[in-house]
Amino acid sequence: MRGRARKTIAGLSLAAGLLVAQSAAMAESPPLKSVAPDAFLDTPAGYRMGGLVFHSSVATGLIYDSNVFSTHDAAASDRITFLRPELSVSTLDPNYKFTFRSMLENLDYENLKSENRTDYRAELDGRIRARRDLEIGVSATAGRINEPR
């Protein structure tokens, strides 16, 4: 539990530091009026629907682990099949920029069925430009991730 608390405190400290430093680091802010999505030269790839952009991906593969339990003696090896679909949704408005990301990962062991697991994570990152020199950052993460041995 201590490791989780340290990671949480480190993440919050980093986010707070970035928010404090962000207003000083900005040289010139874009205008507060909405900019048409077509005005961007580097339009993000993905499926656009109104003011949103959807990105999706799927990864799959086969992994061989020669020492599943990370022991010095009586090492157990196994083949692992993984499947990882991901989805993200982003807004295009530069004054209200939000991105939602979700990931699911299924690990299926061929022989050691007790080690099978499914991990998931969802993140929401956002930035609201209140004034030319003030941005408010929002971030939330939830999920279940098993750490390797």
PDB file of C-alpha atoms in Angstrom:
ATOM      1  CA  MET A   1       0.000   0.000   0.000  1.00  0.00           C
ATOM      2  CA  ARG A   2       2.947   2.318   0.627  1.00  0.00           C
ATOM      3  CA  GLY A   3       4.065   2.077  -2.989  1.00  0.00           C
ATOM      4  CA  ARG A   4       0.605   3.074  -4.201  1.00  0.00           C
ATOM      5  CA  ALA A   5       0.533   6.052  -1.820  1.00  0.00           C
ATOM      6  CA  ARG A   6       3.972   7.187  -3.014  1.00  0.00           C
ATOM      7  CA  LYS A   7       2.886   6.964  -6.642  1.00  0.00           C
ATOM      8  CA  THR A   8      -0.285   8.931  -5.894  1.00  0.00           C
ATOM      9  CA  ILE A   9       1.613  11.654  -4.017  1.00  0.00           C
ATOM     10  CA  ALA A  10       4.247  11.829  -6.762  1.00  0.00           C
ATOM     11  CA  GLY A  11       1.543  12.171  -9.428  1.00  0.00           C
ATOM     12  CA  LEU A  12      -0.302  14.892  -7.532  1.00  0.00           C
ATOM     13  CA  SER A  13       2.955  16.771  -6.884  1.00  0.00           C
ATOM     14  CA  LEU A  14       3.877  16.602 -10.559  1.00  0.00           C
ATOM     15  CA  ALA A  15       0.424  17.805 -11.643  1.00  0.00           C
ATOM     16  CA  ALA A  16       0.489  20.697  -9.152  1.00  0.00           C
ATOM     17  CA  GLY A  17       4.004  21.689 -10.233  1.00  0.00           C
ATOM     18  CA  LEU A  18       3.013  21.683 -13.883  1.00  0.00           C
ATOM     19  CA  LEU A  19      -0.066  23.807 -13.196  1.00  0.00           C
ATOM     20  CA  VAL A  20       1.950  26.377 -11.246  1.00  0.00           C
ATOM     21  CA  ALA A  21       4.747  26.508 -13.825  1.00  0.00           C
ATOM     22  CA  GLN A  22       2.397  26.526 -16.797  1.00  0.00           C
ATOM     23  CA  SER A  23       1.261  30.146 -16.481  1.00  0.00           C
ATOM     24  CA  ALA A  24       4.876  31.366 -16.312  1.00  0.00           C
ATOM     25  CA  ALA A  25       6.005  29.165 -19.195  1.00  0.00           C
ATOM     26  CA  MET A  26       3.440  30.417 -21.706  1.00  0.00           C
ATOM     27  CA  ALA A  27       4.851  33.106 -23.941  1.00  0.00           C
ATOM     28  CA  GLU A  28       1.855  33.997 -26.054  1.00  0.00           C
ATOM     29  CA  SER A  29      -1.661  32.601 -25.612  1.00  0.00           C
ATOM     30  CA  PRO A  30      -4.014  31.940 -28.523  1.00  0.00           C
ATOM     31  CA  PRO A  31      -7.227  33.989 -28.709  1.00  0.00           C
ATOM     32  CA  LEU A  32     -10.117  33.054 -26.448  1.00  0.00           C
ATOM     33  CA  LYS A  33     -12.629  32.798 -29.260  1.00  0.00           C
ATOM     34  CA  SER A  34     -13.319  29.359 -30.689  1.00  0.00           C
ATOM     35  CA  VAL A  35     -11.238  28.333 -33.657  1.00  0.00           C
ATOM     36  CA  ALA A  36     -12.825  26.250 -36.385  1.00  0.00           C
ATOM     37  CA  PRO A  37     -11.381  22.688 -36.434  1.00  0.00           C
ATOM     38  CA  ASP A  38     -10.564  23.089 -40.138  1.00  0.00           C
ATOM     39  CA  ALA A  39      -8.164  25.931 -39.280  1.00  0.00           C
ATOM     40  CA  PHE A  40      -5.612  23.506 -37.792  1.00  0.00           C
ATOM     41  CA  LEU A  41      -2.813  22.566 -40.165  1.00  0.00           C
ATOM     42  CA  ASP A  42      -2.100  19.354 -38.277  1.00  0.00           C
ATOM     43  CA  THR A  43      -5.625  17.971 -38.051  1.00  0.00           C
ATOM     44  CA  PRO A  44      -5.484  14.873 -35.835  1.00  0.00           C
ATOM     45  CA  ALA A  45      -6.085  11.537 -37.505  1.00  0.00           C
ATOM     46  CA  GLY A  46      -9.103   9.570 -36.405  1.00  0.00           C
ATOM     47  CA  TYR A  47     -12.839   9.589 -36.903  1.00  0.00           C
ATOM     48  CA  ARG A  48     -14.277  13.097 -36.498  1.00  0.00           C
ATOM     49  CA  MET A  49     -17.840  13.562 -35.369  1.00  0.00           C
ATOM     50  CA  GLY A  50     -18.789  17.158 -34.697  1.00  0.00           C
ATOM     51  CA  GLY A  51     -16.310  18.619 -32.218  1.00  0.00           C
ATOM     52  CA  LEU A  52     -14.921  15.203 -31.202  1.00  0.00           C
ATOM     53  CA  VAL A  53     -12.175  12.973 -32.608  1.00  0.00           C
ATOM     54  CA  PHE A  54     -12.256   9.227 -31.924  1.00  0.00           C
ATOM     55  CA  HIS A  55      -9.090   7.096 -32.042  1.00  0.00           C
ATOM     56  CA  SER A  56      -9.038   3.343 -31.616  1.00  0.00           C
ATOM     57  CA  SER A  57      -6.447   0.602 -31.775  1.00  0.00           C
ATOM     58  CA  VAL A  58      -6.110  -3.095 -31.100  1.00  0.00           C
ATOM     59  CA  ALA A  59      -2.889  -4.942 -30.333  1.00  0.00           C
ATOM     60  CA  THR A  60      -2.468  -8.676 -29.952  1.00  0.00           C
ATOM     61  CA  GLY A  61       0.497 -10.944 -29.626  1.00  0.00           C
ATOM     62  CA  LEU A  62       2.173 -13.970 -28.156  1.00  0.00           C
ATOM     63  CA  ILE A  63       4.757 -13.724 -25.358  1.00  0.00           C
ATOM     64  CA  TYR A  64       7.050 -16.430 -23.999  1.00  0.00           C
ATOM     65  CA  ASP A  65       8.059 -16.058 -20.346  1.00  0.00           C
ATOM     66  CA  SER A  66      10.819 -18.432 -19.232  1.00  0.00           C
ATOM     67  CA  ASN A  67      10.352 -17.614 -15.526  1.00  0.00           C
ATOM     68  CA  VAL A  68       6.753 -16.609 -14.825  1.00  0.00           C
ATOM     69  CA  PHE A  69       7.145 -16.420 -11.034  1.00  0.00           C
ATOM     70  CA  SER A  70      10.627 -14.776 -11.098  1.00  0.00           C
ATOM     71  CA  THR A  71      12.201 -17.421  -8.874  1.00  0.00           C
ATOM     72  CA  HIS A  72      15.804 -18.640  -8.723  1.00  0.00           C
ATOM     73  CA  ASP A  73      14.837 -22.299  -8.491  1.00  0.00           C
ATOM     74  CA  ALA A  74      11.931 -24.269  -9.991  1.00  0.00           C
ATOM     75  CA  ALA A  75      11.299 -21.737 -12.771  1.00  0.00           C
ATOM     76  CA  ALA A  76       7.980 -22.174 -14.581  1.00  0.00           C
ATOM     77  CA  SER A  77       7.738 -21.132 -18.221  1.00  0.00           C
ATOM     78  CA  ASP A  78       4.628 -20.463 -20.254  1.00  0.00           C
ATOM     79  CA  ARG A  79       3.286 -18.847 -23.400  1.00  0.00           C
ATOM     80  CA  ILE A  80       0.985 -15.870 -22.938  1.00  0.00           C
ATOM     81  CA  THR A  81      -1.514 -14.510 -25.447  1.00  0.00           C
ATOM     82  CA  PHE A  82      -2.440 -10.866 -24.972  1.00  0.00           C
ATOM     83  CA  LEU A  83      -5.192  -8.700 -26.444  1.00  0.00           C
ATOM     84  CA  ARG A  84      -5.213  -4.924 -25.869  1.00  0.00           C
ATOM     85  CA  PRO A  85      -7.996  -2.731 -27.334  1.00  0.00           C
ATOM     86  CA  GLU A  86      -7.756   1.037 -26.743  1.00  0.00           C
ATOM     87  CA  LEU A  87     -10.104   3.954 -27.378  1.00  0.00           C
ATOM     88  CA  SER A  88      -9.610   7.691 -26.976  1.00  0.00           C
ATOM     89  CA  VAL A  89     -11.963  10.609 -27.524  1.00  0.00           C
ATOM     90  CA  SER A  90     -10.685  14.196 -27.794  1.00  0.00           C
ATOM     91  CA  THR A  91     -12.323  17.575 -28.220  1.00  0.00           C
ATOM     92  CA  LEU A  92     -11.111  19.977 -30.893  1.00  0.00           C
ATOM     93  CA  ASP A  93     -11.866  23.312 -29.200  1.00  0.00           C
ATOM     94  CA  PRO A  94      -8.522  24.804 -28.041  1.00  0.00           C
ATOM     95  CA  ASN A  95     -10.211  26.652 -25.151  1.00  0.00           C
ATOM     96  CA  TYR A  96     -11.819  23.488 -23.752  1.00  0.00           C
ATOM     97  CA  LYS A  97      -9.432  20.653 -24.567  1.00  0.00           C
ATOM     98  CA  PHE A  98     -10.404  17.293 -23.065  1.00  0.00           C
ATOM     99  CA  THR A  99      -9.134  13.796 -23.827  1.00  0.00           C
ATOM    100  CA  PHE A 100     -10.603  10.547 -22.530  1.00  0.00           C
ATOM    101  CA  ARG A 101      -8.479   7.402 -22.916  1.00  0.00           C
ATOM    102  CA  SER A 102      -9.465   3.839 -22.086  1.00  0.00           C
ATOM    103  CA  MET A 103      -7.506   0.595 -22.298  1.00  0.00           C
ATOM    104  CA  LEU A 104      -8.272  -3.046 -21.603  1.00  0.00           C
ATOM    105  CA  GLU A 105      -5.591  -5.742 -21.552  1.00  0.00           C
ATOM    106  CA  ASN A 106      -6.298  -9.456 -21.332  1.00  0.00           C
ATOM    107  CA  LEU A 107      -3.418 -11.859 -20.599  1.00  0.00           C
ATOM    108  CA  ASP A 108      -4.184 -15.551 -21.161  1.00  0.00           C
ATOM    109  CA  TYR A 109      -1.569 -18.084 -19.986  1.00  0.00           C
ATOM    110  CA  GLU A 110      -1.536 -21.374 -21.870  1.00  0.00           C
ATOM    111  CA  ASN A 111      -0.649 -23.688 -18.925  1.00  0.00           C
ATOM    112  CA  LEU A 112      -0.752 -21.559 -15.762  1.00  0.00           C
ATOM    113  CA  LYS A 113      -4.440 -20.608 -15.914  1.00  0.00           C
ATOM    114  CA  SER A 114      -4.329 -19.214 -12.356  1.00  0.00           C
ATOM    115  CA  GLU A 115      -2.167 -16.335 -13.687  1.00  0.00           C
ATOM    116  CA  ASN A 116      -4.748 -15.175 -16.285  1.00  0.00           C
ATOM    117  CA  ARG A 117      -5.811 -11.589 -15.739  1.00  0.00           C
ATOM    118  CA  THR A 118      -7.574  -8.627 -17.255  1.00  0.00           C
ATOM    119  CA  ASP A 119      -6.319  -5.113 -16.550  1.00  0.00           C
ATOM    120  CA  TYR A 120      -8.127  -1.894 -17.399  1.00  0.00           C
ATOM    121  CA  ARG A 121      -7.526   1.816 -17.114  1.00  0.00           C
ATOM    122  CA  ALA A 122      -9.476   4.980 -17.924  1.00  0.00           C
ATOM    123  CA  GLU A 123      -8.032   8.502 -17.912  1.00  0.00           C
ATOM    124  CA  LEU A 124      -9.530  11.940 -18.362  1.00  0.00           C
ATOM    125  CA  ASP A 125      -7.239  14.886 -19.012  1.00  0.00           C
ATOM    126  CA  GLY A 126      -8.570  18.345 -19.577  1.00  0.00           C
ATOM    127  CA  ARG A 127      -7.531  21.946 -19.934  1.00  0.00           C
ATOM    128  CA  ILE A 128      -9.876  24.902 -19.705  1.00  0.00           C
ATOM    129  CA  ARG A 129      -8.586  28.293 -20.767  1.00  0.00           C
ATOM    130  CA  ALA A 130     -10.380  30.784 -18.490  1.00  0.00           C
ATOM    131  CA  ARG A 131      -8.353  33.833 -19.578  1.00  0.00           C
ATOM    132  CA  ARG A 132      -5.402  34.482 -21.838  1.00  0.00           C
ATOM    133  CA  ASP A 133      -2.980  33.906 -18.965  1.00  0.00           C
ATOM    134  CA  LEU A 134      -4.941  31.326 -16.926  1.00  0.00           C
ATOM    135  CA  GLU A 135      -5.556  27.670 -17.654  1.00  0.00           C
ATOM    136  CA  ILE A 136      -7.198  25.159 -15.358  1.00  0.00           C
ATOM    137  CA  GLY A 137      -6.042  21.571 -15.637  1.00  0.00           C
ATOM    138  CA  VAL A 138      -8.226  18.597 -14.779  1.00  0.00           C
ATOM    139  CA  SER A 139      -7.023  15.007 -14.555  1.00  0.00           C
ATOM    140  CA  ALA A 140      -8.543  11.767 -13.290  1.00  0.00           C
ATOM    141  CA  THR A 141      -7.441   8.144 -13.579  1.00  0.00           C
ATOM    142  CA  ALA A 142      -9.146   4.916 -12.551  1.00  0.00           C
ATOM    143  CA  GLY A 143      -8.325   1.330 -13.238  1.00  0.00           C
ATOM    144  CA  ARG A 144      -6.999  -2.015 -12.144  1.00  0.00           C
ATOM    145  CA  ILE A 145      -3.433  -2.785 -13.148  1.00  0.00           C
ATOM    146  CA  ASN A 146      -1.561  -5.816 -11.809  1.00  0.00           C
ATOM    147  CA  GLU A 147       2.115  -5.163 -11.301  1.00  0.00           C
ATOM    148  CA  PRO A 148       4.495  -7.850 -12.533  1.00  0.00           C
ATOM    149  CA  ARG A 149       6.284  -9.918  -9.929  1.00  0.00           C
TER     150      ARG A 149
END
